Each structure stands twice: as structure tokens, then as C-alpha cells.
Short mmCIF file of C-alpha atoms in Angstrom, two decimals:
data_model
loop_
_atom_site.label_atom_id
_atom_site.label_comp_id
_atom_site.label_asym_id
_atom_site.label_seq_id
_atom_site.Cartn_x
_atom_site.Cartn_y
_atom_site.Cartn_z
CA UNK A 1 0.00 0.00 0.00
CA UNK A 2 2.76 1.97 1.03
CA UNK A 3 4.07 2.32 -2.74
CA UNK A 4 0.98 2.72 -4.32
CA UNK A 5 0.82 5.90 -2.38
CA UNK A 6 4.14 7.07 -3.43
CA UNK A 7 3.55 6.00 -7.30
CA UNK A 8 0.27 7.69 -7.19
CA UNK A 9 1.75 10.88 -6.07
CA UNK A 10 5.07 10.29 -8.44
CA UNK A 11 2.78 10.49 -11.13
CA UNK A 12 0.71 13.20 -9.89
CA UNK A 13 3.37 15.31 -9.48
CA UNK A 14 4.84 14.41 -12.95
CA UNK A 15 1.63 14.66 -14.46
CA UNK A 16 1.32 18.37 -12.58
CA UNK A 17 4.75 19.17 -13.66
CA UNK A 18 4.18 18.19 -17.58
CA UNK A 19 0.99 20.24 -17.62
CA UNK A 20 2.78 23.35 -16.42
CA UNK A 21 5.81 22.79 -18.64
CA UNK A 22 2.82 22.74 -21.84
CA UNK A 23 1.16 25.77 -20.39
CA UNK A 24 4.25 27.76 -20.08
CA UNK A 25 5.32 26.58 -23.68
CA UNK A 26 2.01 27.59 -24.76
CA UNK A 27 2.19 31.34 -23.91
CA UNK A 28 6.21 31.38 -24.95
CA UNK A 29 6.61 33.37 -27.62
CA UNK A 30 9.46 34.11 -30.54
CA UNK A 31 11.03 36.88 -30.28
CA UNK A 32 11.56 38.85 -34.23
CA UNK A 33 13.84 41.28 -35.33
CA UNK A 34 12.39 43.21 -38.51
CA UNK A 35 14.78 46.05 -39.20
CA UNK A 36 17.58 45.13 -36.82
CA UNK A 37 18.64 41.45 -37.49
CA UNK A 38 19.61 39.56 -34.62
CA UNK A 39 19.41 42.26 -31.73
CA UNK A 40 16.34 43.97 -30.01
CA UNK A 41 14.00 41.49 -30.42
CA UNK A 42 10.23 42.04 -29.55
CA UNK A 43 7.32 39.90 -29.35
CA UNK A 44 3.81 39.72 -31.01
CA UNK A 45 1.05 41.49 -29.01
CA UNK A 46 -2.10 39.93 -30.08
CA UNK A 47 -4.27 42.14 -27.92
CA UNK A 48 -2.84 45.53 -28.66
CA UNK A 49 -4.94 47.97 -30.00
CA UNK A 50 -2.69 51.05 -30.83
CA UNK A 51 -0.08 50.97 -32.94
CA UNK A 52 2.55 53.37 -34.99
CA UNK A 53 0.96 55.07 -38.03
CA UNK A 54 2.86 53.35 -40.88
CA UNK A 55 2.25 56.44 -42.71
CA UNK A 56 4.10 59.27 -40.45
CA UNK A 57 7.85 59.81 -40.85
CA UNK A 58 9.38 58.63 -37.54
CA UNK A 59 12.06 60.73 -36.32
CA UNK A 60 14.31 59.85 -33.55
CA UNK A 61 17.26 61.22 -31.39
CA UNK A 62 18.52 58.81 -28.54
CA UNK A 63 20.64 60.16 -26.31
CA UNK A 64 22.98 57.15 -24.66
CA UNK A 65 24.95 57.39 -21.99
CA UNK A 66 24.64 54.30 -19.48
CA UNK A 67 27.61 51.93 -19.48
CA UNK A 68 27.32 48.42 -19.92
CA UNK A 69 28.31 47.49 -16.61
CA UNK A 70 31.46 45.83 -17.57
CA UNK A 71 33.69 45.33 -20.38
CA UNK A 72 32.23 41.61 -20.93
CA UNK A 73 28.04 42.61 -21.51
CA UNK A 74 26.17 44.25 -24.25
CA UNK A 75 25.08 47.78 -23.63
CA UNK A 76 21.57 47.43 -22.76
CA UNK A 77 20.64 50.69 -23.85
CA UNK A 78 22.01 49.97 -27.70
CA UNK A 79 20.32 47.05 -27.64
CA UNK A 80 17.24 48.85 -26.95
CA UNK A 81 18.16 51.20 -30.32
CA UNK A 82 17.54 47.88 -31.57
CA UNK A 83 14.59 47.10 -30.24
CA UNK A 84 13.14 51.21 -30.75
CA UNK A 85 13.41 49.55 -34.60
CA UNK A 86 11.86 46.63 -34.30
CA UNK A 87 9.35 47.92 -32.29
CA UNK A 88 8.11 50.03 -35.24
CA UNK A 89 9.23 47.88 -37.83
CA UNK A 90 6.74 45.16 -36.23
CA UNK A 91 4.05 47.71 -36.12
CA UNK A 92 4.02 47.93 -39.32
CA UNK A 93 5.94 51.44 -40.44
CA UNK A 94 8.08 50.70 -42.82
CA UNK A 95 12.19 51.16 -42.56
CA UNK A 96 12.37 53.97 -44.95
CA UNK A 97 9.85 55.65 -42.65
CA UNK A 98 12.36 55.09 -39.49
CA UNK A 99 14.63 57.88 -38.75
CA UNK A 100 16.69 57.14 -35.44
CA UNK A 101 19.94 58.62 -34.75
CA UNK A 102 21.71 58.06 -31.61
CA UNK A 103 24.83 59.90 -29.82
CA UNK A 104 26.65 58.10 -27.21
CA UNK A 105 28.23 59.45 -24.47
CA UNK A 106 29.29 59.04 -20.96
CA UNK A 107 29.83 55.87 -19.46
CA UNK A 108 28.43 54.15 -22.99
CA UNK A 109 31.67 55.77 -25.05
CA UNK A 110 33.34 52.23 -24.08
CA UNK A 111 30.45 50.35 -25.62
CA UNK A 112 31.83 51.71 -29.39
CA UNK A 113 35.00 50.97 -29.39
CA UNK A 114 36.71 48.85 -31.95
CA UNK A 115 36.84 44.92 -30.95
CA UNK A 116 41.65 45.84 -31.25
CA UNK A 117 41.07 48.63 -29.08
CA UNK A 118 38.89 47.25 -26.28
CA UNK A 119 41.02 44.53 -26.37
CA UNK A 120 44.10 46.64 -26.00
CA UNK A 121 42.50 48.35 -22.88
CA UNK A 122 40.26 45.90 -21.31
CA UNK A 123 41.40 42.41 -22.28
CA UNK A 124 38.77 41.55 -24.54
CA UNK A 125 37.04 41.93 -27.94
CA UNK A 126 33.97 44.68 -27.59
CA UNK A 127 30.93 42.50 -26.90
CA UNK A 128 28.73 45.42 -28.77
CA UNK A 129 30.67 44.48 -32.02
CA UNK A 130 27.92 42.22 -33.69
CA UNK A 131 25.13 44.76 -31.95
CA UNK A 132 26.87 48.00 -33.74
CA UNK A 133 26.73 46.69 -37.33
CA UNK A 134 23.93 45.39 -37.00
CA UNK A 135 22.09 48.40 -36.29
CA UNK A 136 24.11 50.63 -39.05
CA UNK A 137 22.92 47.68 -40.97
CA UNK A 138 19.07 48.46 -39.71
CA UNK A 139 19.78 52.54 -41.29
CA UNK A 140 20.98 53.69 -37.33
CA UNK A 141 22.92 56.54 -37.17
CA UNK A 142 25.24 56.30 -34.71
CA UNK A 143 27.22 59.04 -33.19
CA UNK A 144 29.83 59.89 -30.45
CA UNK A 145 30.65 62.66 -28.49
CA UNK A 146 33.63 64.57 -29.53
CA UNK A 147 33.92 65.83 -25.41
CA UNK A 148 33.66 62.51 -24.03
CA UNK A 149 36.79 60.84 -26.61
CA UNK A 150 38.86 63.82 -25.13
CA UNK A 151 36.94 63.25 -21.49
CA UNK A 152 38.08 59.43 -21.90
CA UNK A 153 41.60 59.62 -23.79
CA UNK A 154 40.09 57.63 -26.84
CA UNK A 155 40.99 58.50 -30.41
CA UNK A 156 38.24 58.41 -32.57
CA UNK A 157 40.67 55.85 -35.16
CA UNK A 158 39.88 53.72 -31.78
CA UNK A 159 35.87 53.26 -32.45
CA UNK A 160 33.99 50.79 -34.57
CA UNK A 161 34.22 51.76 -38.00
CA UNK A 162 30.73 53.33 -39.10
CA UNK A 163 30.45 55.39 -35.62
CA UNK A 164 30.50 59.65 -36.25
CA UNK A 165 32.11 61.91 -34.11
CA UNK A 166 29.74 64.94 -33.49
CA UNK A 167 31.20 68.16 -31.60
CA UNK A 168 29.14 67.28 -28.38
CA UNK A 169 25.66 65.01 -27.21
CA UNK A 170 24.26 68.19 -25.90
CA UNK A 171 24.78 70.16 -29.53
CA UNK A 172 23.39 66.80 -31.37
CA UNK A 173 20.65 66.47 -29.80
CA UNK A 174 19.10 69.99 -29.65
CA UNK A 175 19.89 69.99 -32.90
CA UNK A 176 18.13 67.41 -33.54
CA UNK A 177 15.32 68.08 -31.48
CA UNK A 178 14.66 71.18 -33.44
CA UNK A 179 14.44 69.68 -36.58
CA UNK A 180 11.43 67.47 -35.66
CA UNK A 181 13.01 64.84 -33.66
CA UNK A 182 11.39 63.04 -30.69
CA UNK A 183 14.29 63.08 -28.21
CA UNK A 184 14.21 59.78 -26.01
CA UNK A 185 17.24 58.80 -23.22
CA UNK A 186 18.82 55.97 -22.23
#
């Protein structure tokens, strides 16, 4: 009797634990990557109701200045250029319509610097490499600030090719923001 008990609840338990494992498998979802292949993804929201207007120009300044919090991790706030995107790509404006340009600054200068030179200073290939090109590959603009190189003692032959060196974040973006641009900050 004593192991009938114990099978019974074996199974129960198993039978509990499968059923769980098919319900959370159920509501997992994919995550996709329409204008920014392979970073940034975002998921399907079945129940939204508002969405981008696939027919308005979307303009963009991102001012980025968190670190990554170590030499070894993506920059979580490029990543989320990625996702800012996707995010409209999968609502349904099309890339040509996406405008985002980003200056980075700060404690995120490190993030952009070339996979020799991190290496030279930190002991290891930039992590961000992959992220970088694949968002000038998405039509990202991608800027540094000229006062944090000096600030930092980094040359701007030391950055992954493709980055621009603008005279400051402050002058980008209120440039920027005066031409049209929705400023956001990371």
C-alpha cells in the first residue's frame, strides 16, 4: 500500500509538472527582429490595439549614456536602439519611414570601441561588435561625443568603424530636437 501511495503521487506530481511545462510553452513566444537582425527582439502582441501610423515619418534622437556594466556585456541601452526599430518595424511602419539617430556618451563611449582597441585596454574583444553593425545595418545613425573621446583619452581611429564623431551630445541632440526629432534617453 505503502508504494501505491508514493507512485500515485510520483505520477501526480509528474503529471502536474508536464501540464505546467505545456502551459508555459504555450504562452512562450518568438522573439523577431524586422529592421535590426539579430538584436532587439520584440514579441507579437495579439491584444494591442494602438499601434505606430505606418504612414508618419518617424524621427528619432537617442541620447545614450549608461555603461554596460562591464567590459564583458552588451550595452543594454544599444540594444534597446535595436529594439526602438523593431518595435516600429513590427508595427508595421516601414524602414524607410524610421529615422533614429543616436549619440553616445558618458559611461556608454566604451560600448563603441573597436573589438583591437577594447582589447588593448580591457582584455577583450567589444561584446557590442555584432550589436553595432547590426544596427548601421538596420539605417541607425550612430554618433559619439567629440567631449567625451577627449573626457576618456580615446581616439576616434579607436571606435567601430561606421560610428560619427559629433562636436558634443548636448549640440546633437538639440539639434536634432529642433528639426522634428522626438528626443528619447537611455
Amino acid at each position: 500500500m505503502k508504494n501505491f501511495v508514493k507512485s500515485y503521487y510520483l505520477e501526480s506530481f509528474v503529471c502536474f509538472l508536464i501540464a505546467n511545462l505545456l502551459s508555459i510553452a504555450a504562452f512562450a513566444q518568438e522573439a523577431h527582429y524586422p529592421i535590426v537582425k539579430g538584436h532587439g527582439g520584440i514579441f507579437d502582441i495579439q491584444e494591442a490595439t494602438e499601434f505606430p501610423d505606418p504612414t508618419l515619418q518617424y524621427k528619432i534622437v537617442v541620447d545614450i549614456k549608461e555603461g554596460a556594466g562591464g567590459h564583458k556585456s552588451i550595452n543594454a541601452s544599444l540594444n534597446n536602439l535595436a529594439r526602438i526599430a523593431n518595435l516600429h518595424g513590427m508595427g508595421g511602419v516601414p524602414k524607410e519611414n524610421i529615422d533614429i539617430v543616436a549619440v553616445i556618451h558618458g559611461e556608454a563611449t566604451i560600448s563603441i570601441l573597436s573589438d583591437i582597441s577594447h582589447e588593448n585596454r580591457y582584455g577583450t574583444p567589444n561584446p557590442n561588435t555584432d550589436l553595432i553593425r547590426s544596427l548601421l545595418e538596420g539605417g541607425v545613425k550612430l554618433f559619439v561625443c567629440g567631449q567625451s573621446l577627449k573626457a576618456r583619452k580615446i581616439d576616434a581611429r579607436e571606435l567601430t568603424p561606421g560610428i560619427a564623431v559629433s562636436l558634443s551630445a548636448v549640440t546633437l541632440v538639440t539639434t536634432y530636437q529642433l528639426k522634428g526629432y522626438a528626443v528619447l534617453s537611455y
